[in-house]
Tab-separated table of C-alpha atoms in Angstrom:
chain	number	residue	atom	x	y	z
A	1	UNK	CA	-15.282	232.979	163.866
A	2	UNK	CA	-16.634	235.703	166.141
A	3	UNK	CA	-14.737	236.246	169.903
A	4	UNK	CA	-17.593	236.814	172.442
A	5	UNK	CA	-15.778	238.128	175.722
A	6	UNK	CA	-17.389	237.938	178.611
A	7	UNK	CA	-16.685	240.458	181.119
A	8	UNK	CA	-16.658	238.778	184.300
A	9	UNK	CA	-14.398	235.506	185.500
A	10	UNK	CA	-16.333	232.214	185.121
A	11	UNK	CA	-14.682	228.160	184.932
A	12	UNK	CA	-18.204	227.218	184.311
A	13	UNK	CA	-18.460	226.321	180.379
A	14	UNK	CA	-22.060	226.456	180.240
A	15	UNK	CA	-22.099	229.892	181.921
A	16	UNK	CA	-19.183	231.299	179.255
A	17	UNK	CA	-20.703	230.044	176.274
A	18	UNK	CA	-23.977	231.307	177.112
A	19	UNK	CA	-24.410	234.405	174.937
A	20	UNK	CA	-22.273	233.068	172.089
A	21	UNK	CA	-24.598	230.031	171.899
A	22	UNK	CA	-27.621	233.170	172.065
A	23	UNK	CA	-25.779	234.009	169.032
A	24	UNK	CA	-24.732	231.350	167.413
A	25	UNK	CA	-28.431	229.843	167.864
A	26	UNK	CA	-29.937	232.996	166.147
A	27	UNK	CA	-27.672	233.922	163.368
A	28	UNK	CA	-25.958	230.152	162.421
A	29	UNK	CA	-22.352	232.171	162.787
A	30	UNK	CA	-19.461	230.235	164.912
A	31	UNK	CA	-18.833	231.887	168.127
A	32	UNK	CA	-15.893	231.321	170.180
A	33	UNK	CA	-16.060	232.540	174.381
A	34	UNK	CA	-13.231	233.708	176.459
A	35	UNK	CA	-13.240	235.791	179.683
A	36	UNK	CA	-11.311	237.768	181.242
A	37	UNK	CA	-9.390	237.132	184.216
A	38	UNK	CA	-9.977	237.216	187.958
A	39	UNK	CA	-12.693	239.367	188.150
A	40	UNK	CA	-15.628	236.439	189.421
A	41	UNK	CA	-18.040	239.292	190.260
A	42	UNK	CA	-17.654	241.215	187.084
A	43	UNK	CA	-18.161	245.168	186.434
A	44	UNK	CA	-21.094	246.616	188.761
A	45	UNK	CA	-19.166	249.999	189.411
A	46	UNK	CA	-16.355	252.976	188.033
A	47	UNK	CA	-13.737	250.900	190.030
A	48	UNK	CA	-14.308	247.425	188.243
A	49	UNK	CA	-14.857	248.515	184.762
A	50	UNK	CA	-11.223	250.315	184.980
A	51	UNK	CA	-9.450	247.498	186.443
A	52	UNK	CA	-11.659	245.407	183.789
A	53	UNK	CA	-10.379	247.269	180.714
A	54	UNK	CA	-6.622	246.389	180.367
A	55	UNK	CA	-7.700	242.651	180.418
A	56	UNK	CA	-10.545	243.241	177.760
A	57	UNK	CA	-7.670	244.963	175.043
A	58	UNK	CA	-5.673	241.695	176.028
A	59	UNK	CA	-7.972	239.459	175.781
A	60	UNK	CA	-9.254	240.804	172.330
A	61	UNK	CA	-6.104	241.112	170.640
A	62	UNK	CA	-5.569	237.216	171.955
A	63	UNK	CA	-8.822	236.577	170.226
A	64	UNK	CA	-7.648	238.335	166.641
A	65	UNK	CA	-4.818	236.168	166.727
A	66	UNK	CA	-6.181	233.405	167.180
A	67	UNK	CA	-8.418	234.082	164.008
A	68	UNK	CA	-11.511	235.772	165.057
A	69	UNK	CA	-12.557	238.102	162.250
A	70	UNK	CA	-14.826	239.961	164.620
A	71	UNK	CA	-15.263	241.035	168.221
A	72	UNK	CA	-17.997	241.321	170.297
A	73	UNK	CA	-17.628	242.983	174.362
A	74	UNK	CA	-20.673	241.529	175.631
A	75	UNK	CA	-21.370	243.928	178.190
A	76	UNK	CA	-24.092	246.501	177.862
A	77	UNK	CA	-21.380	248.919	179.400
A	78	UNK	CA	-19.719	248.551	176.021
A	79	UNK	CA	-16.675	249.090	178.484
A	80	UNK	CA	-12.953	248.888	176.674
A	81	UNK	CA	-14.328	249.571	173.268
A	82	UNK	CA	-12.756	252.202	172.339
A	83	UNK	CA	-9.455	250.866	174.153
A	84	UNK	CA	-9.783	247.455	171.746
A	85	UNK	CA	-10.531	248.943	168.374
A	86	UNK	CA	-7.757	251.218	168.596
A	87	UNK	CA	-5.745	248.119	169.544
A	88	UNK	CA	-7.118	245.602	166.838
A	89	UNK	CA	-7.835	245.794	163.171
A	90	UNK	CA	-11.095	243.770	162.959
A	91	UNK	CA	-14.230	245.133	163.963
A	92	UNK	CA	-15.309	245.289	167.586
A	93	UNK	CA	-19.239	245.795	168.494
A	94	UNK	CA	-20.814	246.630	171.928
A	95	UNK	CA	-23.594	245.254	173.469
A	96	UNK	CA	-25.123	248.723	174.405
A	97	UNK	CA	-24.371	250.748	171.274
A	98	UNK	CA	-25.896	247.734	169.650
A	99	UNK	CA	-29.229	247.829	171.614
A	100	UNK	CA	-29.168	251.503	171.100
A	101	UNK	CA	-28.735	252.002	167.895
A	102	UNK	CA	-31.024	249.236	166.997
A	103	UNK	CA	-33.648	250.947	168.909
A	104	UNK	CA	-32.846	254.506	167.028
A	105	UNK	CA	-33.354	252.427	163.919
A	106	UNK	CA	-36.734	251.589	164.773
A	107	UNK	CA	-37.520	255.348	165.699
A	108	UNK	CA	-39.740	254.218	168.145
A	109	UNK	CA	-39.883	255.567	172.395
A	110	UNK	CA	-38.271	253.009	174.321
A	111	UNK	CA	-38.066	252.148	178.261
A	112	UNK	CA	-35.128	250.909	179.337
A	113	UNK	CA	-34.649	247.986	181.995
A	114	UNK	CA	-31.387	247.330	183.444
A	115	UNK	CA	-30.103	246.803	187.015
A	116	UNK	CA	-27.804	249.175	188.079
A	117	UNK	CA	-29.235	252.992	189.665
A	118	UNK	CA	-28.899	254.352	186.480
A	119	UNK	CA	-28.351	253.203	182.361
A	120	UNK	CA	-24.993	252.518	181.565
A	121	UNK	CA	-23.767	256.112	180.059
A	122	UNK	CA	-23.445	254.838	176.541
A	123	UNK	CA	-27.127	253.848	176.503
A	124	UNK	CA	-28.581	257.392	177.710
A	125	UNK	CA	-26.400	259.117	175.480
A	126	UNK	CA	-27.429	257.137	171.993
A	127	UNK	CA	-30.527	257.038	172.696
A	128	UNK	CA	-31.172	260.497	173.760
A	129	UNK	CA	-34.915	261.752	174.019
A	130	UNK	CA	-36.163	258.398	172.344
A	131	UNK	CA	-35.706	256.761	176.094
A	132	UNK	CA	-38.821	257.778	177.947
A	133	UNK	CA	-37.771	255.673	180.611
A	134	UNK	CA	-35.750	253.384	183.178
A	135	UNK	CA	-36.880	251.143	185.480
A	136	UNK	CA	-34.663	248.130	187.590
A	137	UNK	CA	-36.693	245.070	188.622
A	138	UNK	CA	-37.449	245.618	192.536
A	139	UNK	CA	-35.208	243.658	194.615
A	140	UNK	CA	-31.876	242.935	191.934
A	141	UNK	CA	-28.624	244.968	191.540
A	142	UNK	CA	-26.623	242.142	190.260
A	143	UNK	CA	-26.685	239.537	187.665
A	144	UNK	CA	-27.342	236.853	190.565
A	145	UNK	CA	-30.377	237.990	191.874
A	146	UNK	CA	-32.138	237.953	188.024
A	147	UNK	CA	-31.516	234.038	188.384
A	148	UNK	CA	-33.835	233.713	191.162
A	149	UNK	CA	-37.691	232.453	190.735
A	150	UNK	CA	-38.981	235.747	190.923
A	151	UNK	CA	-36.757	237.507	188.672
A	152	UNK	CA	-38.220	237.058	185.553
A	153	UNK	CA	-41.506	238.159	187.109
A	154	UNK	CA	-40.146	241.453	188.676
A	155	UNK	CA	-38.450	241.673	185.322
A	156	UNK	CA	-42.020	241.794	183.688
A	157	UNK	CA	-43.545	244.313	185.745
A	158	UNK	CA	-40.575	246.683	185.560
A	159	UNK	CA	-41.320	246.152	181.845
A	160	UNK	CA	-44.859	246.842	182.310
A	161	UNK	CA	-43.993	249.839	184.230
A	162	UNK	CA	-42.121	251.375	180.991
A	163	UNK	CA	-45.082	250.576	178.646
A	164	UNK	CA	-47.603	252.624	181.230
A	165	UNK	CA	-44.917	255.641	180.396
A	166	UNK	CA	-45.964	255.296	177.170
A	167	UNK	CA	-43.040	253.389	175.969
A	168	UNK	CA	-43.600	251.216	172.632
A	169	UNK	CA	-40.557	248.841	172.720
A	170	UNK	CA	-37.878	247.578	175.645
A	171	UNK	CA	-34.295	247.860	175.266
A	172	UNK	CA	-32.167	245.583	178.111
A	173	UNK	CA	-29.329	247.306	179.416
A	174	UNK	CA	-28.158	244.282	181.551
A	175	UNK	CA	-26.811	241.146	179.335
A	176	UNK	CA	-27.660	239.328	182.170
A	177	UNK	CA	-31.339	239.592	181.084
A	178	UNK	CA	-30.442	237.241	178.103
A	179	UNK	CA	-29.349	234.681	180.212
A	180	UNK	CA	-32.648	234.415	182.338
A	181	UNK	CA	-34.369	234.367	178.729
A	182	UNK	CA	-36.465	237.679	179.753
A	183	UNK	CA	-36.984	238.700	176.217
A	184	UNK	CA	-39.120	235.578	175.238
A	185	UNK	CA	-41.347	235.719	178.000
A	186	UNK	CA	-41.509	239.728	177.351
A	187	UNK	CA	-42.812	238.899	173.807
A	188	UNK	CA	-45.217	236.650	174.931
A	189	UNK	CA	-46.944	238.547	177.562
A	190	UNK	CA	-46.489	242.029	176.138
A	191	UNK	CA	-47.337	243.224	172.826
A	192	UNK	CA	-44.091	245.474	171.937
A	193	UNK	CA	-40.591	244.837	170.454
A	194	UNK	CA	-37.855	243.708	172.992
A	195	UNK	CA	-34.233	244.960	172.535
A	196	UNK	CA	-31.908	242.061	173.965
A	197	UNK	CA	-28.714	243.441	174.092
A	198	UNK	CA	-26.867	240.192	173.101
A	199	UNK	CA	-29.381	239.428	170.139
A	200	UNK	CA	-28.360	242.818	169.433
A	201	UNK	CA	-24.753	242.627	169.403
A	202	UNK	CA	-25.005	239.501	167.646
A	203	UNK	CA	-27.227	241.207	164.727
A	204	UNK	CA	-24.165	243.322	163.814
A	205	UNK	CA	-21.311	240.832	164.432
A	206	UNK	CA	-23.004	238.348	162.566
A	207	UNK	CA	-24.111	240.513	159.551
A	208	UNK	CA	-20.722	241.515	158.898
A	209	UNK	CA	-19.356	237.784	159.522
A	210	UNK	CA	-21.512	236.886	156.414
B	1	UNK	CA	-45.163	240.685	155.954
B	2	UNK	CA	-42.693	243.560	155.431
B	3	UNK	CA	-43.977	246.539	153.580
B	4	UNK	CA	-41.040	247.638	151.358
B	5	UNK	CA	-41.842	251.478	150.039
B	6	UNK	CA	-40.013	251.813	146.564
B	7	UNK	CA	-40.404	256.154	146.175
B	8	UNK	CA	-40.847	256.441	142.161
B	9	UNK	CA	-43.140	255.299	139.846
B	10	UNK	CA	-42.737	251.686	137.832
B	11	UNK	CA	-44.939	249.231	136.509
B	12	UNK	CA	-42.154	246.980	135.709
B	13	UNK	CA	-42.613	244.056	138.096
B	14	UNK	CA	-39.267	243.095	138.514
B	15	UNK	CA	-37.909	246.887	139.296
B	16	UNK	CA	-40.595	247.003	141.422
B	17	UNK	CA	-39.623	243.785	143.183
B	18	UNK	CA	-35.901	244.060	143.105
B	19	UNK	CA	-35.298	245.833	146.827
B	20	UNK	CA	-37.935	243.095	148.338
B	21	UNK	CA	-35.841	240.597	147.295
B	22	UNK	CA	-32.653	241.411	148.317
B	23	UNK	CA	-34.498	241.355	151.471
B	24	UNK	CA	-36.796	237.993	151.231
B	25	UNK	CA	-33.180	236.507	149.803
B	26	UNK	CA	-30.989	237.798	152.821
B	27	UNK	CA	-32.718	237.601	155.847
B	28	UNK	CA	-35.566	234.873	154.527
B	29	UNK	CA	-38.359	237.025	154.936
B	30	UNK	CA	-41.592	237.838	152.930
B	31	UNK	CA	-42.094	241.558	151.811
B	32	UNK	CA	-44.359	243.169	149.694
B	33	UNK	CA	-43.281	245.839	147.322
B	34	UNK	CA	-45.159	249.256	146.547
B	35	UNK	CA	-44.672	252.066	144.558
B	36	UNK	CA	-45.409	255.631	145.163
B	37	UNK	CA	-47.424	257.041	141.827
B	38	UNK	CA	-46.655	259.595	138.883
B	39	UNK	CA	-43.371	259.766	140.307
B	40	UNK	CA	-41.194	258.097	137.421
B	41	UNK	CA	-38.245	259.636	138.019
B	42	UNK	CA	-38.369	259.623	142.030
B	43	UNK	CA	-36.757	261.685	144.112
B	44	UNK	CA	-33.758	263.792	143.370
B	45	UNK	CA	-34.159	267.524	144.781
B	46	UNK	CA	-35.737	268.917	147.468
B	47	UNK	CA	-39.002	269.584	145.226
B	48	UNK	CA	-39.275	266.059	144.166
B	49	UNK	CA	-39.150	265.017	147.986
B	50	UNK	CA	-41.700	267.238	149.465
B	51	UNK	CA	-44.249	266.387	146.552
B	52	UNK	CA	-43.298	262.501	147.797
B	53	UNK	CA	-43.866	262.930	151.300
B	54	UNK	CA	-47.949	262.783	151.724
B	55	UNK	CA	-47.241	259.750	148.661
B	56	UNK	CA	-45.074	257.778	151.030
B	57	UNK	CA	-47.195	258.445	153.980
B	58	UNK	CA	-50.713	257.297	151.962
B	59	UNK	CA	-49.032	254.341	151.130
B	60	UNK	CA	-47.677	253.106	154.113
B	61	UNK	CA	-50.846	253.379	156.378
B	62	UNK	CA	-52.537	251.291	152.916
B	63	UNK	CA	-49.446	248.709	153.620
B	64	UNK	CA	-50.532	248.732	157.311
B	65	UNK	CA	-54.042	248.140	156.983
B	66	UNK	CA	-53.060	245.392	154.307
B	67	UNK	CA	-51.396	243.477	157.230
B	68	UNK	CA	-47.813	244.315	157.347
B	69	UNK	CA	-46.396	244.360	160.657
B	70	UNK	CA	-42.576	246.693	159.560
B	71	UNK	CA	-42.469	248.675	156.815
B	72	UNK	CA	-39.282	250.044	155.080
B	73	UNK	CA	-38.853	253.573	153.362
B	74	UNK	CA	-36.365	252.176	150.793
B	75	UNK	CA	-34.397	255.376	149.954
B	76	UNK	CA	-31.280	256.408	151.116
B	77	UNK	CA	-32.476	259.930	152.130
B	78	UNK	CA	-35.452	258.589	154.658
B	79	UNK	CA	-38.123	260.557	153.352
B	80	UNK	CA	-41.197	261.119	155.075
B	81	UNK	CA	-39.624	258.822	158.078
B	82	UNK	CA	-41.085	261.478	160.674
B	83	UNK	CA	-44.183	262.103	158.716
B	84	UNK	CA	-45.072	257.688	158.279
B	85	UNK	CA	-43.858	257.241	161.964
B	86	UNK	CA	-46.157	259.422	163.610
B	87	UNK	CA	-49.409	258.369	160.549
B	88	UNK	CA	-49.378	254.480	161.534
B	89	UNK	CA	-48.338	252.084	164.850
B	90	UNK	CA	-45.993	249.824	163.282
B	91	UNK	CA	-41.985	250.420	162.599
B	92	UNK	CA	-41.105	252.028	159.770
B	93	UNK	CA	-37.417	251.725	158.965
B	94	UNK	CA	-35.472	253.991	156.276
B	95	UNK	CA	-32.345	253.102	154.092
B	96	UNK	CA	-30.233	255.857	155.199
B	97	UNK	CA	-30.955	255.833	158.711
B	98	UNK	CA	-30.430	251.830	159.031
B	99	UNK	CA	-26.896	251.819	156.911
B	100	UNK	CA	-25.391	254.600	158.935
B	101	UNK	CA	-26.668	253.040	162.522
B	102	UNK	CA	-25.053	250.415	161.228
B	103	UNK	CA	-21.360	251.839	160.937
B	104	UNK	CA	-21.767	253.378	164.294
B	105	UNK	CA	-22.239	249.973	165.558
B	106	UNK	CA	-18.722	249.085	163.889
B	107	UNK	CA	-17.767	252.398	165.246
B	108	UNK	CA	-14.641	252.275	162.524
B	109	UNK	CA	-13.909	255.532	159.761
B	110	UNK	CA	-16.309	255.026	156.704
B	111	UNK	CA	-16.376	256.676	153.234
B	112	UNK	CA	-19.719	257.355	151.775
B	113	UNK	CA	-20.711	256.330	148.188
B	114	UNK	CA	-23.523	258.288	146.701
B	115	UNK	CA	-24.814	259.410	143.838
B	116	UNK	CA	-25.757	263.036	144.643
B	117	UNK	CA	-23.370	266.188	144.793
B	118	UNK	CA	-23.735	265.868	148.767
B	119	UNK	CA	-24.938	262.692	151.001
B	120	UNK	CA	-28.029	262.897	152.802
B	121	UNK	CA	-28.518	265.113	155.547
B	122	UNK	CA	-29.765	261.775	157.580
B	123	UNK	CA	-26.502	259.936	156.603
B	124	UNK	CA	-24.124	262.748	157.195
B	125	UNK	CA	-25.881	263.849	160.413
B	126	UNK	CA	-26.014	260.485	162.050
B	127	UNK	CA	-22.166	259.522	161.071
B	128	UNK	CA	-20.766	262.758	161.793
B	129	UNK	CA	-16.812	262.505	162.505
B	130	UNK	CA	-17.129	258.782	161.505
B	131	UNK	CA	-17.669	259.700	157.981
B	132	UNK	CA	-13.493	260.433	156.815
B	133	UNK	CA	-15.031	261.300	152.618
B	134	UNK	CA	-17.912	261.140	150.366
B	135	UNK	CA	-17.650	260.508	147.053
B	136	UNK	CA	-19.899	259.819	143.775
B	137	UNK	CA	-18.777	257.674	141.068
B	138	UNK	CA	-17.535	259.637	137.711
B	139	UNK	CA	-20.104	260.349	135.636
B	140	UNK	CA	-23.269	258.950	137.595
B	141	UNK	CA	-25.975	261.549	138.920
B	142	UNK	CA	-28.983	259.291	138.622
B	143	UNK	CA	-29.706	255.643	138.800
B	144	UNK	CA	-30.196	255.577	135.403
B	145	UNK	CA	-26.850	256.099	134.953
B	146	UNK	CA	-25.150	253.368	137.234
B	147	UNK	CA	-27.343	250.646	135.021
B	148	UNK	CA	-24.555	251.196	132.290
B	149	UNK	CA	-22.110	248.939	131.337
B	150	UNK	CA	-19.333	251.114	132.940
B	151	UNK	CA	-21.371	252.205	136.436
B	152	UNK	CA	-19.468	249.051	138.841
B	153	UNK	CA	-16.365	250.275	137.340
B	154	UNK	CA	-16.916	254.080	138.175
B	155	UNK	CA	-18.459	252.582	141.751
B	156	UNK	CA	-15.136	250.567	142.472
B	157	UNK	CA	-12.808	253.555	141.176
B	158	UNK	CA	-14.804	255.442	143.958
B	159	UNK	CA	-15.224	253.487	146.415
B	160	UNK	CA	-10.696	252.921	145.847
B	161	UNK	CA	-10.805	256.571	146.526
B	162	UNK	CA	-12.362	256.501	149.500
B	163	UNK	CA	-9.878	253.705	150.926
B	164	UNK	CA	-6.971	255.701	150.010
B	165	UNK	CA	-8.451	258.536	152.498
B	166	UNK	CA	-8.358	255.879	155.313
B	167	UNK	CA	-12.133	254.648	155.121
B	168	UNK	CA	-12.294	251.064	156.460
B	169	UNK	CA	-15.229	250.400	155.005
B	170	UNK	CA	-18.139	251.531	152.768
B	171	UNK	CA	-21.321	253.152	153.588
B	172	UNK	CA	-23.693	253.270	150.269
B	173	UNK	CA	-25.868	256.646	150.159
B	174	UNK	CA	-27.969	255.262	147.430
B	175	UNK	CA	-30.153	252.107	147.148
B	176	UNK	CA	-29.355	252.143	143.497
B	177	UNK	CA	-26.196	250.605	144.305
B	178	UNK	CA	-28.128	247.361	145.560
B	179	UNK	CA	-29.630	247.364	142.044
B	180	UNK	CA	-27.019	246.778	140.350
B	181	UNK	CA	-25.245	244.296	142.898
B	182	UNK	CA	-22.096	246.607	143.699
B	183	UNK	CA	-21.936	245.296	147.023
B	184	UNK	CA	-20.862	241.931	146.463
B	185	UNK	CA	-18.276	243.241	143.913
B	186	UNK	CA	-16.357	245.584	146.026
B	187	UNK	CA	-16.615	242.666	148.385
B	188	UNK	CA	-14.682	240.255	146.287
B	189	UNK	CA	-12.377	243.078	144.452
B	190	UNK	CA	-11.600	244.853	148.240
B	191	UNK	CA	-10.734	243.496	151.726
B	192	UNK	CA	-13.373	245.683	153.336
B	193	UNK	CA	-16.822	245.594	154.733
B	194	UNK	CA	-19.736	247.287	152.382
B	195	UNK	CA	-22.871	248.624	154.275
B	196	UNK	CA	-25.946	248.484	151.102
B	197	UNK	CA	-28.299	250.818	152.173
B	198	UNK	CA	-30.922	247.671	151.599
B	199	UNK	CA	-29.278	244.720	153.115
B	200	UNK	CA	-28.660	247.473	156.094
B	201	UNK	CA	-32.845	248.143	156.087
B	202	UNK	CA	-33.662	244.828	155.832
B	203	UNK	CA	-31.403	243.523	158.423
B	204	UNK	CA	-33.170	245.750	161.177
B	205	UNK	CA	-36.707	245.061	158.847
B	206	UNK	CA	-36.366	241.451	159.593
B	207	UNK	CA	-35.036	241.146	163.398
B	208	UNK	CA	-38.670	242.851	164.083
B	209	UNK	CA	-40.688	240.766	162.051
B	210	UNK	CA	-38.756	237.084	163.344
């Protein structure tokens, strides 16, 4: 089994198992959800992702014993991971190392869309001079305002915006992008690769659940 | 289709075939395998590579204008990466490049198993303090010489060795490993994960082309 923990504080089942059943769907590997406790609105700043890490180590180590034989913080953050796999034996992936280094793999410039001001640190830093870009759909700073109508539209022309850079692929640094299914409608309309940070994650987690 | 680049010279079909189908096999994916010519013996020097590199490159853009939408550089050392990259407009992924990524995304101490008297300057560069020992099984400096009866015993002895220097897992600095199935032994014989240098190409290989 592979623990998916959400980083954010939801009693909505549909809403927890979301990216597990991303992965699940994708790479026919059982995924088991679990988030951690209340936090409703998540991580959106320094403040949130420290109170947020104590309950991710818990949560994970909660998750080993129960039997997961892998770990995945969906977050694109990647925050606590350092924190966990020093605290559990089984391996632990990150949503934005995994959308990074998936990208360095493919060698190719990348924009990168996400939602806060700037990419989350672990994203700039992997991907170094390969991200020619950032851009944040006009109008959201939170998860919330991607489910709206016109998110996936603003979504698509911050995407378009990177590919005018001269961008050849899109890497999401916002999970929350996988849950308004951005990435399809990305490879329909655009002719470049899209890095979904929870496809991502679940590429690793699930190749070494195999 | 995936182009898969072998860098020596065969005309046995089934050599010529074997990475391609660790990859069709895996990940359920058609590929197309190439050779570079008048190259029997590959690469193993810096000589041998630079006469390779404008080989590599020819063939690639031929596997590009032959339809293939990814092609793979499958050798451990990713040569002529840079050189292909910049020659055609669709992702070219290397061996090396894809199996270390693919510890750093497991972000846990590796040992590296090669055949060479050091590891690639792509593998050791990209894993930097993640890789905790290299080490090349006794008596094996060519692939020629893993294909005997006694080269998955020498591979396990190493890859014990690396274990007892605190690896928790196993990076594999030469494709020739996949020939001769090594993966899937260490698999059953130790309680560790195995990154092959192939399955690690063709897992990034195939999440482009699906």
């Amino acid at each position: 089994m592979i623990g998916v923990i959400r980083v954010f504080t939801t009693e909505d089942d549909e809403v927890l198992e979301q990216h597990g059943k991303v992965i699940s769907d994708r790479y026919r590997v059982p995924t088991i959800n679990k988030c951690i406790p209340n936090q409703p609105l998540g991580i959106f700043n320094d403040e949130t992702e420290k109170i947020a890490v104590p309950k991710i180590v818990e949560l994970g180590k909660i998750l080993q014993q129960d039997g997961c034989e892998v770990l995945v913080i969906s977050c694109a953050a990647d925050p606590a991971i350092e924190e966990l796999r020093s605290e559990v034996t089984i391996p632990v992936i990150g949503a934005g190392s995994s959308a990074s280094l998936t990208a360095l793999a493919i060698g190719q410039p990348v924009g990168v869309l996400g939602i806060t001001d700037t990419p989350p640190a672990i994203i700039k830093n992997l991907l170094g001079d390969l991200m020619i870009g950032y851009a944040r759909p006009e109008g959201v700073s939170n998860t919330t305002d991607l489910m709206t109508p016109s998110g996936r539209e603003k979504g698509l022309e911050a995407a378009r915006s990177l590919l005018d850079q001269g961008a050849k692929g899109i890497v999401f640094a916002c999970t929350g992008f996988s849950t308004i299914g951005l990435a399809d409608v990305l490879r329909k309309t655009l002719n470049v690769y899209i890095i979904d940070a929870v496809e991502a994650e679940g590429l690793y987690a699930a190749s070494l659940y195999q």
